[in-house]
Amino acid sequence: MSRSSSAGPVRVALATIGGNLYLIVGTLVFGLATGLGGLVLPPGRVFRWTSERWGRSVLAASGIRLEARYDCDLAAAGRTVLMPNHQSLYDIPALLATLPGQTRFLAKQSLFRIPIFGWSLRTGGFIPVDRGNRRQAREVFQRAIDGLGAGDSILIFPEETRTTDGRLGEFKKGGFLLALRSGLPIVPVGIRGNFEVRPKGSWVIRPGRVTVHYGCPIGAEDYSVREIDRFMAAVRSEMARLAAIEEGSER
């Protein structure tokens, strides 16, 4: 289901300039504040405080109105594996601004090579993954689960890369195997609106409304490793509902 932006050319120009400028300057300030703050205060607490404000500021500078929905009390769910669809580079600020608790991200290695920003990601407990090395990725997944604190969750984009057409891409099995082997439930998350705001490969920002819709946990105990395809299908179906994406249809 498409939700195109109705912003005029002036608003688009202002959002494109303001949003891209803030992504550079604001991210630099955020990275420094997070890294330096983590030297004297608990790093996780510092990152949660700064990242939420960075996320909301990035969206505000880009003319984006953010809405968050929660179908369940996720704070009471304990440790979970959160799985959102991946529409845009704006997914991360939208998630950071709305996450219900302390969450560690699995992120591609290249992000950690960005000066200062990469430092802040490590301070926040983000976990680098080499997508080209599947064996290493499995080991990283397990270490991530083993290193979670009480009540902490982990976030994985099951598509791994951003969509090019607005629809859900192919899901990779790594995160699902992690959930099955650890026994942690998966929380499907639907992000809607970011593809229209700024699709992959574009510098133009079109102001609009973005919704992050958190579903209820889907228990891994209801599936075995042999039933991983059925597990993936259940999560995918719920994610499509939360993101208001009609699978198999043109946008």
JSON list of C-alpha atoms in Angstrom, two decimals:
[
{"chain": "A", "resi": 1, "resn": "MET", "atom": "CA", "xyz": [0.00, 0.00, 0.00]},
{"chain": "A", "resi": 2, "resn": "SER", "atom": "CA", "xyz": [1.52, 3.31, -1.03]},
{"chain": "A", "resi": 3, "resn": "ARG", "atom": "CA", "xyz": [1.42, 6.50, 0.99]},
{"chain": "A", "resi": 4, "resn": "SER", "atom": "CA", "xyz": [2.97, 9.10, -1.29]},
{"chain": "A", "resi": 5, "resn": "SER", "atom": "CA", "xyz": [4.08, 12.49, 0.00]},
{"chain": "A", "resi": 6, "resn": "SER", "atom": "CA", "xyz": [1.93, 15.49, -0.83]},
{"chain": "A", "resi": 7, "resn": "ALA", "atom": "CA", "xyz": [4.66, 17.98, 0.07]},
{"chain": "A", "resi": 8, "resn": "GLY", "atom": "CA", "xyz": [5.22, 20.81, -2.39]},
{"chain": "A", "resi": 9, "resn": "PRO", "atom": "CA", "xyz": [8.57, 21.66, -3.99]},
{"chain": "A", "resi": 10, "resn": "VAL", "atom": "CA", "xyz": [9.49, 24.27, -1.36]},
{"chain": "A", "resi": 11, "resn": "ARG", "atom": "CA", "xyz": [8.93, 21.86, 1.53]},
{"chain": "A", "resi": 12, "resn": "VAL", "atom": "CA", "xyz": [10.84, 19.14, -0.30]},
{"chain": "A", "resi": 13, "resn": "ALA", "atom": "CA", "xyz": [13.77, 21.51, -0.89]},
{"chain": "A", "resi": 14, "resn": "LEU", "atom": "CA", "xyz": [13.84, 22.66, 2.74]},
{"chain": "A", "resi": 15, "resn": "ALA", "atom": "CA", "xyz": [13.60, 19.09, 4.03]},
{"chain": "A", "resi": 16, "resn": "THR", "atom": "CA", "xyz": [16.34, 17.91, 1.66]},
{"chain": "A", "resi": 17, "resn": "ILE", "atom": "CA", "xyz": [18.73, 20.67, 2.70]},
{"chain": "A", "resi": 18, "resn": "GLY", "atom": "CA", "xyz": [17.86, 20.61, 6.40]},
{"chain": "A", "resi": 19, "resn": "GLY", "atom": "CA", "xyz": [17.74, 16.83, 6.71]},
{"chain": "A", "resi": 20, "resn": "ASN", "atom": "CA", "xyz": [20.99, 16.13, 4.88]},
{"chain": "A", "resi": 21, "resn": "LEU", "atom": "CA", "xyz": [22.78, 18.92, 6.72]},
{"chain": "A", "resi": 22, "resn": "TYR", "atom": "CA", "xyz": [21.60, 17.58, 10.06]},
{"chain": "A", "resi": 23, "resn": "LEU", "atom": "CA", "xyz": [22.66, 14.07, 9.13]},
{"chain": "A", "resi": 24, "resn": "ILE", "atom": "CA", "xyz": [26.20, 15.39, 8.84]},
{"chain": "A", "resi": 25, "resn": "VAL", "atom": "CA", "xyz": [26.42, 18.00, 11.61]},
{"chain": "A", "resi": 26, "resn": "GLY", "atom": "CA", "xyz": [23.93, 16.45, 14.04]},
{"chain": "A", "resi": 27, "resn": "THR", "atom": "CA", "xyz": [25.46, 13.01, 13.68]},
{"chain": "A", "resi": 28, "resn": "LEU", "atom": "CA", "xyz": [28.91, 14.44, 14.40]},
{"chain": "A", "resi": 29, "resn": "VAL", "atom": "CA", "xyz": [27.66, 16.09, 17.59]},
{"chain": "A", "resi": 30, "resn": "PHE", "atom": "CA", "xyz": [25.74, 12.96, 18.56]},
{"chain": "A", "resi": 31, "resn": "GLY", "atom": "CA", "xyz": [28.79, 10.78, 18.03]},
{"chain": "A", "resi": 32, "resn": "LEU", "atom": "CA", "xyz": [31.04, 13.00, 20.13]},
{"chain": "A", "resi": 33, "resn": "ALA", "atom": "CA", "xyz": [28.49, 13.33, 22.93]},
{"chain": "A", "resi": 34, "resn": "THR", "atom": "CA", "xyz": [27.92, 9.57, 23.02]},
{"chain": "A", "resi": 35, "resn": "GLY", "atom": "CA", "xyz": [31.57, 8.61, 22.91]},
{"chain": "A", "resi": 36, "resn": "LEU", "atom": "CA", "xyz": [32.70, 11.15, 25.49]},
{"chain": "A", "resi": 37, "resn": "GLY", "atom": "CA", "xyz": [29.71, 10.55, 27.74]},
{"chain": "A", "resi": 38, "resn": "GLY", "atom": "CA", "xyz": [30.40, 6.83, 27.68]},
{"chain": "A", "resi": 39, "resn": "LEU", "atom": "CA", "xyz": [33.82, 7.45, 29.21]},
{"chain": "A", "resi": 40, "resn": "VAL", "atom": "CA", "xyz": [32.34, 8.74, 32.48]},
{"chain": "A", "resi": 41, "resn": "LEU", "atom": "CA", "xyz": [28.81, 7.28, 32.62]},
{"chain": "A", "resi": 42, "resn": "PRO", "atom": "CA", "xyz": [27.34, 3.82, 31.86]},
{"chain": "A", "resi": 43, "resn": "PRO", "atom": "CA", "xyz": [27.70, 3.62, 28.04]},
{"chain": "A", "resi": 44, "resn": "GLY", "atom": "CA", "xyz": [24.35, 1.93, 27.46]},
{"chain": "A", "resi": 45, "resn": "ARG", "atom": "CA", "xyz": [22.45, 4.60, 29.38]},
{"chain": "A", "resi": 46, "resn": "VAL", "atom": "CA", "xyz": [24.30, 7.41, 27.60]},
{"chain": "A", "resi": 47, "resn": "PHE", "atom": "CA", "xyz": [23.65, 5.92, 24.18]},
{"chain": "A", "resi": 48, "resn": "ARG", "atom": "CA", "xyz": [19.95, 5.39, 24.85]},
{"chain": "A", "resi": 49, "resn": "TRP", "atom": "CA", "xyz": [19.54, 9.02, 25.95]},
{"chain": "A", "resi": 50, "resn": "THR", "atom": "CA", "xyz": [21.54, 10.58, 23.09]},
{"chain": "A", "resi": 51, "resn": "SER", "atom": "CA", "xyz": [20.32, 8.22, 20.35]},
{"chain": "A", "resi": 52, "resn": "GLU", "atom": "CA", "xyz": [16.64, 8.82, 21.07]},
{"chain": "A", "resi": 53, "resn": "ARG", "atom": "CA", "xyz": [17.17, 12.58, 20.83]},
{"chain": "A", "resi": 54, "resn": "TRP", "atom": "CA", "xyz": [19.33, 12.22, 17.71]},
{"chain": "A", "resi": 55, "resn": "GLY", "atom": "CA", "xyz": [16.67, 10.10, 16.04]},
{"chain": "A", "resi": 56, "resn": "ARG", "atom": "CA", "xyz": [13.87, 12.55, 16.77]},
{"chain": "A", "resi": 57, "resn": "SER", "atom": "CA", "xyz": [16.03, 15.51, 15.69]},
{"chain": "A", "resi": 58, "resn": "VAL", "atom": "CA", "xyz": [16.97, 13.89, 12.36]},
{"chain": "A", "resi": 59, "resn": "LEU", "atom": "CA", "xyz": [13.31, 13.25, 11.61]},
{"chain": "A", "resi": 60, "resn": "ALA", "atom": "CA", "xyz": [12.25, 16.76, 12.67]},
{"chain": "A", "resi": 61, "resn": "ALA", "atom": "CA", "xyz": [14.95, 18.39, 10.52]},
{"chain": "A", "resi": 62, "resn": "SER", "atom": "CA", "xyz": [13.64, 16.35, 7.57]},
{"chain": "A", "resi": 63, "resn": "GLY", "atom": "CA", "xyz": [10.01, 17.37, 8.09]},
{"chain": "A", "resi": 64, "resn": "ILE", "atom": "CA", "xyz": [8.97, 13.88, 9.20]},
{"chain": "A", "resi": 65, "resn": "ARG", "atom": "CA", "xyz": [6.07, 13.36, 11.61]},
{"chain": "A", "resi": 66, "resn": "LEU", "atom": "CA", "xyz": [6.68, 10.23, 13.65]},
{"chain": "A", "resi": 67, "resn": "GLU", "atom": "CA", "xyz": [4.00, 7.94, 15.08]},
{"chain": "A", "resi": 68, "resn": "ALA", "atom": "CA", "xyz": [4.70, 4.87, 17.23]},
{"chain": "A", "resi": 69, "resn": "ARG", "atom": "CA", "xyz": [2.24, 2.05, 17.91]},
{"chain": "A", "resi": 70, "resn": "TYR", "atom": "CA", "xyz": [2.62, -0.84, 20.35]},
{"chain": "A", "resi": 71, "resn": "ASP", "atom": "CA", "xyz": [0.31, -3.85, 20.25]},
{"chain": "A", "resi": 72, "resn": "CYS", "atom": "CA", "xyz": [1.79, -5.33, 23.46]},
{"chain": "A", "resi": 73, "resn": "ASP", "atom": "CA", "xyz": [3.67, -4.26, 26.56]},
{"chain": "A", "resi": 74, "resn": "LEU", "atom": "CA", "xyz": [7.14, -5.07, 25.28]},
{"chain": "A", "resi": 75, "resn": "ALA", "atom": "CA", "xyz": [8.81, -3.82, 28.45]},
{"chain": "A", "resi": 76, "resn": "ALA", "atom": "CA", "xyz": [7.19, -6.76, 30.23]},
{"chain": "A", "resi": 77, "resn": "ALA", "atom": "CA", "xyz": [8.25, -9.24, 27.53]},
{"chain": "A", "resi": 78, "resn": "GLY", "atom": "CA", "xyz": [11.89, -9.29, 28.65]},
{"chain": "A", "resi": 79, "resn": "ARG", "atom": "CA", "xyz": [14.61, -10.17, 26.14]},
{"chain": "A", "resi": 80, "resn": "THR", "atom": "CA", "xyz": [13.41, -10.43, 22.54]},
{"chain": "A", "resi": 81, "resn": "VAL", "atom": "CA", "xyz": [14.69, -10.34, 18.97]},
{"chain": "A", "resi": 82, "resn": "LEU", "atom": "CA", "xyz": [13.15, -7.36, 17.21]},
{"chain": "A", "resi": 83, "resn": "MET", "atom": "CA", "xyz": [12.78, -7.68, 13.42]},
{"chain": "A", "resi": 84, "resn": "PRO", "atom": "CA", "xyz": [11.73, -4.61, 11.40]},
{"chain": "A", "resi": 85, "resn": "ASN", "atom": "CA", "xyz": [11.38, -4.27, 7.64]},
{"chain": "A", "resi": 86, "resn": "HIS", "atom": "CA", "xyz": [14.05, -2.09, 6.01]},
{"chain": "A", "resi": 87, "resn": "GLN", "atom": "CA", "xyz": [12.76, 0.80, 3.86]},
{"chain": "A", "resi": 88, "resn": "SER", "atom": "CA", "xyz": [15.29, 3.59, 4.16]},
{"chain": "A", "resi": 89, "resn": "LEU", "atom": "CA", "xyz": [18.33, 4.92, 6.02]},
{"chain": "A", "resi": 90, "resn": "TYR", "atom": "CA", "xyz": [15.70, 6.78, 8.08]},
{"chain": "A", "resi": 91, "resn": "ASP", "atom": "CA", "xyz": [14.62, 3.47, 9.64]},
{"chain": "A", "resi": 92, "resn": "ILE", "atom": "CA", "xyz": [17.40, 3.63, 12.22]},
{"chain": "A", "resi": 93, "resn": "PRO", "atom": "CA", "xyz": [16.53, 7.12, 13.59]},
{"chain": "A", "resi": 94, "resn": "ALA", "atom": "CA", "xyz": [12.83, 6.15, 13.63]},
{"chain": "A", "resi": 95, "resn": "LEU", "atom": "CA", "xyz": [13.61, 2.99, 15.59]},
{"chain": "A", "resi": 96, "resn": "LEU", "atom": "CA", "xyz": [16.01, 4.71, 17.99]},
{"chain": "A", "resi": 97, "resn": "ALA", "atom": "CA", "xyz": [13.31, 7.27, 18.76]},
{"chain": "A", "resi": 98, "resn": "THR", "atom": "CA", "xyz": [10.66, 4.65, 19.56]},
{"chain": "A", "resi": 99, "resn": "LEU", "atom": "CA", "xyz": [12.34, 1.51, 20.95]},
{"chain": "A", "resi": 100, "resn": "PRO", "atom": "CA", "xyz": [10.60, 0.35, 24.13]},
{"chain": "A", "resi": 101, "resn": "GLY", "atom": "CA", "xyz": [13.79, -0.68, 25.96]},
{"chain": "A", "resi": 102, "resn": "GLN", "atom": "CA", "xyz": [17.54, -1.16, 25.84]},
{"chain": "A", "resi": 103, "resn": "THR", "atom": "CA", "xyz": [18.33, -2.71, 22.45]},
{"chain": "A", "resi": 104, "resn": "ARG", "atom": "CA", "xyz": [21.52, -3.70, 20.67]},
{"chain": "A", "resi": 105, "resn": "PHE", "atom": "CA", "xyz": [21.63, -3.62, 16.87]},
{"chain": "A", "resi": 106, "resn": "LEU", "atom": "CA", "xyz": [23.40, -5.97, 14.52]},
{"chain": "A", "resi": 107, "resn": "ALA", "atom": "CA", "xyz": [24.78, -3.66, 11.83]},
{"chain": "A", "resi": 108, "resn": "LYS", "atom": "CA", "xyz": [26.98, -3.97, 8.77]},
{"chain": "A", "resi": 109, "resn": "GLN", "atom": "CA", "xyz": [30.69, -3.54, 9.39]},
{"chain": "A", "resi": 110, "resn": "SER", "atom": "CA", "xyz": [31.06, -0.52, 7.11]},
{"chain": "A", "resi": 111, "resn": "LEU", "atom": "CA", "xyz": [29.06, 1.68, 9.51]},
{"chain": "A", "resi": 112, "resn": "PHE", "atom": "CA", "xyz": [31.71, 1.20, 12.17]},
{"chain": "A", "resi": 113, "resn": "ARG", "atom": "CA", "xyz": [34.38, 2.65, 9.88]},
{"chain": "A", "resi": 114, "resn": "ILE", "atom": "CA", "xyz": [32.63, 6.05, 9.76]},
{"chain": "A", "resi": 115, "resn": "PRO", "atom": "CA", "xyz": [34.72, 8.46, 11.89]},
{"chain": "A", "resi": 116, "resn": "ILE", "atom": "CA", "xyz": [33.16, 9.32, 15.28]},
{"chain": "A", "resi": 117, "resn": "PHE", "atom": "CA", "xyz": [29.81, 7.76, 14.29]},
{"chain": "A", "resi": 118, "resn": "GLY", "atom": "CA", "xyz": [31.36, 4.28, 14.40]},
{"chain": "A", "resi": 119, "resn": "TRP", "atom": "CA", "xyz": [32.79, 5.09, 17.83]},
{"chain": "A", "resi": 120, "resn": "SER", "atom": "CA", "xyz": [29.31, 5.97, 19.10]},
{"chain": "A", "resi": 121, "resn": "LEU", "atom": "CA", "xyz": [27.88, 2.73, 17.70]},
{"chain": "A", "resi": 122, "resn": "ARG", "atom": "CA", "xyz": [30.44, 0.69, 19.61]},
{"chain": "A", "resi": 123, "resn": "THR", "atom": "CA", "xyz": [29.69, 2.72, 22.74]},
{"chain": "A", "resi": 124, "resn": "GLY", "atom": "CA", "xyz": [26.02, 1.87, 22.31]},
{"chain": "A", "resi": 125, "resn": "GLY", "atom": "CA", "xyz": [26.72, -1.84, 22.03]},
{"chain": "A", "resi": 126, "resn": "PHE", "atom": "CA", "xyz": [26.02, -2.17, 18.30]},
{"chain": "A", "resi": 127, "resn": "ILE", "atom": "CA", "xyz": [27.47, -5.38, 16.92]},
{"chain": "A", "resi": 128, "resn": "PRO", "atom": "CA", "xyz": [29.36, -5.38, 13.58]},
{"chain": "A", "resi": 129, "resn": "VAL", "atom": "CA", "xyz": [28.52, -8.16, 11.14]},
{"chain": "A", "resi": 130, "resn": "ASP", "atom": "CA", "xyz": [30.39, -9.09, 7.96]},
{"chain": "A", "resi": 131, "resn": "ARG", "atom": "CA", "xyz": [27.54, -10.06, 5.63]},
{"chain": "A", "resi": 132, "resn": "GLY", "atom": "CA", "xyz": [29.93, -11.75, 3.26]},
{"chain": "A", "resi": 133, "resn": "ASN", "atom": "CA", "xyz": [31.08, -14.22, 5.90]},
{"chain": "A", "resi": 134, "resn": "ARG", "atom": "CA", "xyz": [28.09, -16.37, 6.89]},
{"chain": "A", "resi": 135, "resn": "ARG", "atom": "CA", "xyz": [30.04, -18.55, 9.29]},
{"chain": "A", "resi": 136, "resn": "GLN", "atom": "CA", "xyz": [31.36, -15.54, 11.16]},
{"chain": "A", "resi": 137, "resn": "ALA", "atom": "CA", "xyz": [27.88, -14.03, 11.19]},
{"chain": "A", "resi": 138, "resn": "ARG", "atom": "CA", "xyz": [26.49, -17.08, 13.01]},
{"chain": "A", "resi": 139, "resn": "GLU", "atom": "CA", "xyz": [29.22, -16.81, 15.62]},
{"chain": "A", "resi": 140, "resn": "VAL", "atom": "CA", "xyz": [28.52, -13.09, 16.05]},
{"chain": "A", "resi": 141, "resn": "PHE", "atom": "CA", "xyz": [24.81, -13.82, 16.50]},
{"chain": "A", "resi": 142, "resn": "GLN", "atom": "CA", "xyz": [25.54, -16.28, 19.29]},
{"chain": "A", "resi": 143, "resn": "ARG", "atom": "CA", "xyz": [27.99, -13.97, 21.05]},
{"chain": "A", "resi": 144, "resn": "ALA", "atom": "CA", "xyz": [25.39, -11.21, 20.83]},
{"chain": "A", "resi": 145, "resn": "ILE", "atom": "CA", "xyz": [22.78, -13.34, 22.57]},
{"chain": "A", "resi": 146, "resn": "ASP", "atom": "CA", "xyz": [25.25, -14.53, 25.21]},
{"chain": "A", "resi": 147, "resn": "GLY", "atom": "CA", "xyz": [26.26, -10.94, 25.92]},
{"chain": "A", "resi": 148, "resn": "LEU", "atom": "CA", "xyz": [22.76, -9.54, 26.41]},
{"chain": "A", "resi": 149, "resn": "GLY", "atom": "CA", "xyz": [22.01, -8.13, 29.82]},
{"chain": "A", "resi": 150, "resn": "ALA", "atom": "CA", "xyz": [18.81, -8.77, 31.74]},
{"chain": "A", "resi": 151, "resn": "GLY", "atom": "CA", "xyz": [15.93, -7.19, 29.85]},
{"chain": "A", "resi": 152, "resn": "ASP", "atom": "CA", "xyz": [18.08, -6.25, 26.84]},
{"chain": "A", "resi": 153, "resn": "SER", "atom": "CA", "xyz": [16.88, -7.05, 23.34]},
{"chain": "A", "resi": 154, "resn": "ILE", "atom": "CA", "xyz": [18.61, -7.37, 20.00]},
{"chain": "A", "resi": 155, "resn": "LEU", "atom": "CA", "xyz": [17.49, -5.92, 16.66]},
{"chain": "A", "resi": 156, "resn": "ILE", "atom": "CA", "xyz": [18.10, -7.52, 13.27]},
{"chain": "A", "resi": 157, "resn": "PHE", "atom": "CA", "xyz": [16.86, -6.49, 9.83]},
{"chain": "A", "resi": 158, "resn": "PRO", "atom": "CA", "xyz": [15.91, -9.88, 8.32]},
{"chain": "A", "resi": 159, "resn": "GLU", "atom": "CA", "xyz": [16.15, -8.47, 4.78]},
{"chain": "A", "resi": 160, "resn": "GLU", "atom": "CA", "xyz": [19.67, -7.19, 5.63]},
{"chain": "A", "resi": 161, "resn": "THR", "atom": "CA", "xyz": [19.47, -4.47, 2.97]},
{"chain": "A", "resi": 162, "resn": "ARG", "atom": "CA", "xyz": [17.00, -1.72, 2.10]},
{"chain": "A", "resi": 163, "resn": "THR", "atom": "CA", "xyz": [14.12, -2.41, -0.25]},
{"chain": "A", "resi": 164, "resn": "THR", "atom": "CA", "xyz": [14.34, -1.04, -3.79]},
{"chain": "A", "resi": 165, "resn": "ASP", "atom": "CA", "xyz": [10.60, -1.14, -4.54]},
{"chain": "A", "resi": 166, "resn": "GLY", "atom": "CA", "xyz": [8.88, -0.68, -1.17]},
{"chain": "A", "resi": 167, "resn": "ARG", "atom": "CA", "xyz": [7.95, -4.34, -0.77]},
{"chain": "A", "resi": 168, "resn": "LEU", "atom": "CA", "xyz": [9.45, -6.89, 1.61]},
{"chain": "A", "resi": 169, "resn": "GLY", "atom": "CA", "xyz": [12.62, -8.46, 0.31]},
{"chain": "A", "resi": 170, "resn": "GLU", "atom": "CA", "xyz": [13.95, -11.95, 0.86]},
{"chain": "A", "resi": 171, "resn": "PHE", "atom": "CA", "xyz": [14.44, -12.88, 4.51]},
{"chain": "A", "resi": 172, "resn": "LYS", "atom": "CA", "xyz": [17.77, -14.35, 5.62]},
{"chain": "A", "resi": 173, "resn": "LYS", "atom": "CA", "xyz": [17.68, -17.25, 8.08]},
{"chain": "A", "resi": 174, "resn": "GLY", "atom": "CA", "xyz": [20.39, -16.09, 10.51]},
{"chain": "A", "resi": 175, "resn": "GLY", "atom": "CA", "xyz": [18.18, -14.14, 12.89]},
{"chain": "A", "resi": 176, "resn": "PHE", "atom": "CA", "xyz": [15.57, -16.88, 12.96]},
{"chain": "A", "resi": 177, "resn": "LEU", "atom": "CA", "xyz": [18.14, -19.54, 13.79]},
{"chain": "A", "resi": 178, "resn": "LEU", "atom": "CA", "xyz": [19.40, -17.28, 16.55]},
{"chain": "A", "resi": 179, "resn": "ALA", "atom": "CA", "xyz": [15.88, -17.03, 18.00]},
{"chain": "A", "resi": 180, "resn": "LEU", "atom": "CA", "xyz": [15.27, -20.77, 17.74]},
{"chain": "A", "resi": 181, "resn": "ARG", "atom": "CA", "xyz": [18.56, -21.72, 19.39]},
{"chain": "A", "resi": 182, "resn": "SER", "atom": "CA", "xyz": [18.29, -19.12, 22.15]},
{"chain": "A", "resi": 183, "resn": "GLY", "atom": "CA", "xyz": [14.57, -19.53, 22.76]},
{"chain": "A", "resi": 184, "resn": "LEU", "atom": "CA", "xyz": [13.99, -15.78, 22.49]},
{"chain": "A", "resi": 185, "resn": "PRO", "atom": "CA", "xyz": [10.70, -14.66, 20.92]},
{"chain": "A", "resi": 186, "resn": "ILE", "atom": "CA", "xyz": [10.67, -12.52, 17.78]},
{"chain": "A", "resi": 187, "resn": "VAL", "atom": "CA", "xyz": [8.86, -9.18, 17.79]},
{"chain": "A", "resi": 188, "resn": "PRO", "atom": "CA", "xyz": [7.88, -8.20, 14.23]},
{"chain": "A", "resi": 189, "resn": "VAL", "atom": "CA", "xyz": [8.07, -4.46, 13.56]},
{"chain": "A", "resi": 190, "resn": "GLY", "atom": "CA", "xyz": [6.43, -2.72, 10.64]},
{"chain": "A", "resi": 191, "resn": "ILE", "atom": "CA", "xyz": [7.87, 0.58, 9.36]},
{"chain": "A", "resi": 192, "resn": "ARG", "atom": "CA", "xyz": [5.61, 2.51, 7.04]},
{"chain": "A", "resi": 193, "resn": "GLY", "atom": "CA", "xyz": [6.29, 5.75, 5.16]},
{"chain": "A", "resi": 194, "resn": "ASN", "atom": "CA", "xyz": [10.09, 5.85, 5.05]},
{"chain": "A", "resi": 195, "resn": "PHE", "atom": "CA", "xyz": [10.29, 4.49, 1.50]},
{"chain": "A", "resi": 196, "resn": "GLU", "atom": "CA", "xyz": [8.26, 7.45, 0.28]},
{"chain": "A", "resi": 197, "resn": "VAL", "atom": "CA", "xyz": [10.34, 9.86, 2.39]},
{"chain": "A", "resi": 198, "resn": "ARG", "atom": "CA", "xyz": [13.71, 8.76, 1.06]},
{"chain": "A", "resi": 199, "resn": "PRO", "atom": "CA", "xyz": [14.16, 5.57, -0.98]},
{"chain": "A", "resi": 200, "resn": "LYS", "atom": "CA", "xyz": [17.49, 3.84, -1.40]},
{"chain": "A", "resi": 201, "resn": "GLY", "atom": "CA", "xyz": [19.91, 5.74, -3.65]},
{"chain": "A", "resi": 202, "resn": "SER", "atom": "CA", "xyz": [18.14, 9.11, -3.36]},
{"chain": "A", "resi": 203, "resn": "TRP", "atom": "CA", "xyz": [19.30, 12.31, -1.68]},
{"chain": "A", "resi": 204, "resn": "VAL", "atom": "CA", "xyz": [15.88, 13.94, -1.99]},
{"chain": "A", "resi": 205, "resn": "ILE", "atom": "CA", "xyz": [13.81, 13.99, 1.21]},
{"chain": "A", "resi": 206, "resn": "ARG", "atom": "CA", "xyz": [10.03, 14.23, 0.91]},
{"chain": "A", "resi": 207, "resn": "PRO", "atom": "CA", "xyz": [8.39, 15.26, 4.20]},
{"chain": "A", "resi": 208, "resn": "GLY", "atom": "CA", "xyz": [5.62, 13.00, 5.40]},
{"chain": "A", "resi": 209, "resn": "ARG", "atom": "CA", "xyz": [4.35, 10.77, 8.18]},
{"chain": "A", "resi": 210, "resn": "VAL", "atom": "CA", "xyz": [6.28, 7.69, 9.31]},
{"chain": "A", "resi": 211, "resn": "THR", "atom": "CA", "xyz": [4.75, 5.00, 11.49]},
{"chain": "A", "resi": 212, "resn": "VAL", "atom": "CA", "xyz": [6.70, 2.41, 13.48]},
{"chain": "A", "resi": 213, "resn": "HIS", "atom": "CA", "xyz": [4.30, -0.35, 14.56]},
{"chain": "A", "resi": 214, "resn": "TYR", "atom": "CA", "xyz": [5.55, -2.90, 17.10]},
{"chain": "A", "resi": 215, "resn": "GLY", "atom": "CA", "xyz": [3.73, -6.22, 17.12]},
{"chain": "A", "resi": 216, "resn": "CYS", "atom": "CA", "xyz": [3.41, -8.87, 19.83]},
{"chain": "A", "resi": 217, "resn": "PRO", "atom": "CA", "xyz": [6.14, -11.47, 20.42]},
{"chain": "A", "resi": 218, "resn": "ILE", "atom": "CA", "xyz": [5.97, -14.68, 18.37]},
{"chain": "A", "resi": 219, "resn": "GLY", "atom": "CA", "xyz": [7.35, -17.47, 20.51]},
{"chain": "A", "resi": 220, "resn": "ALA", "atom": "CA", "xyz": [10.22, -19.54, 19.15]},
{"chain": "A", "resi": 221, "resn": "GLU", "atom": "CA", "xyz": [9.13, -22.47, 21.30]},
{"chain": "A", "resi": 222, "resn": "ASP", "atom": "CA", "xyz": [6.27, -23.12, 18.88]},
{"chain": "A", "resi": 223, "resn": "TYR", "atom": "CA", "xyz": [8.73, -24.04, 16.12]},
{"chain": "A", "resi": 224, "resn": "SER", "atom": "CA", "xyz": [11.69, -26.35, 15.60]},
{"chain": "A", "resi": 225, "resn": "VAL", "atom": "CA", "xyz": [14.75, -25.76, 13.43]},
{"chain": "A", "resi": 226, "resn": "ARG", "atom": "CA", "xyz": [13.16, -28.02, 10.83]},
{"chain": "A", "resi": 227, "resn": "GLU", "atom": "CA", "xyz": [10.14, -25.68, 10.81]},
{"chain": "A", "resi": 228, "resn": "ILE", "atom": "CA", "xyz": [12.19, -22.54, 10.25]},
{"chain": "A", "resi": 229, "resn": "ASP", "atom": "CA", "xyz": [10.41, -21.77, 6.97]},
{"chain": "A", "resi": 230, "resn": "ARG", "atom": "CA", "xyz": [7.06, -21.80, 8.76]},
{"chain": "A", "resi": 231, "resn": "PHE", "atom": "CA", "xyz": [8.52, -19.57, 11.50]},
{"chain": "A", "resi": 232, "resn": "MET", "atom": "CA", "xyz": [9.81, -17.13, 8.89]},
{"chain": "A", "resi": 233, "resn": "ALA", "atom": "CA", "xyz": [6.46, -17.10, 7.11]},
{"chain": "A", "resi": 234, "resn": "ALA", "atom": "CA", "xyz": [4.61, -16.29, 10.34]},
{"chain": "A", "resi": 235, "resn": "VAL", "atom": "CA", "xyz": [6.93, -13.36, 11.12]},
{"chain": "A", "resi": 236, "resn": "ARG", "atom": "CA", "xyz": [6.82, -12.14, 7.53]},
{"chain": "A", "resi": 237, "resn": "SER", "atom": "CA", "xyz": [3.02, -12.18, 7.41]},
{"chain": "A", "resi": 238, "resn": "GLU", "atom": "CA", "xyz": [2.75, -10.20, 10.64]},
{"chain": "A", "resi": 239, "resn": "MET", "atom": "CA", "xyz": [5.44, -7.73, 9.54]},
{"chain": "A", "resi": 240, "resn": "ALA", "atom": "CA", "xyz": [3.59, -7.12, 6.27]},
{"chain": "A", "resi": 241, "resn": "ARG", "atom": "CA", "xyz": [0.40, -6.41, 8.23]},
{"chain": "A", "resi": 242, "resn": "LEU", "atom": "CA", "xyz": [2.14, -4.00, 10.60]},
{"chain": "A", "resi": 243, "resn": "ALA", "atom": "CA", "xyz": [3.82, -2.15, 7.72]},
{"chain": "A", "resi": 244, "resn": "ALA", "atom": "CA", "xyz": [0.59, -2.18, 5.66]},
{"chain": "A", "resi": 245, "resn": "ILE", "atom": "CA", "xyz": [2.37, -3.88, 2.78]},
{"chain": "A", "resi": 246, "resn": "GLU", "atom": "CA", "xyz": [0.34, -6.06, 0.45]},
{"chain": "A", "resi": 247, "resn": "GLU", "atom": "CA", "xyz": [2.76, -8.77, -0.58]},
{"chain": "A", "resi": 248, "resn": "GLY", "atom": "CA", "xyz": [2.85, -9.61, -4.25]},
{"chain": "A", "resi": 249, "resn": "SER", "atom": "CA", "xyz": [1.07, -6.41, -5.27]},
{"chain": "A", "resi": 250, "resn": "GLU", "atom": "CA", "xyz": [2.52, -3.39, -7.02]},
{"chain": "A", "resi": 251, "resn": "ARG", "atom": "CA", "xyz": [2.93, -0.22, -5.01]}
]
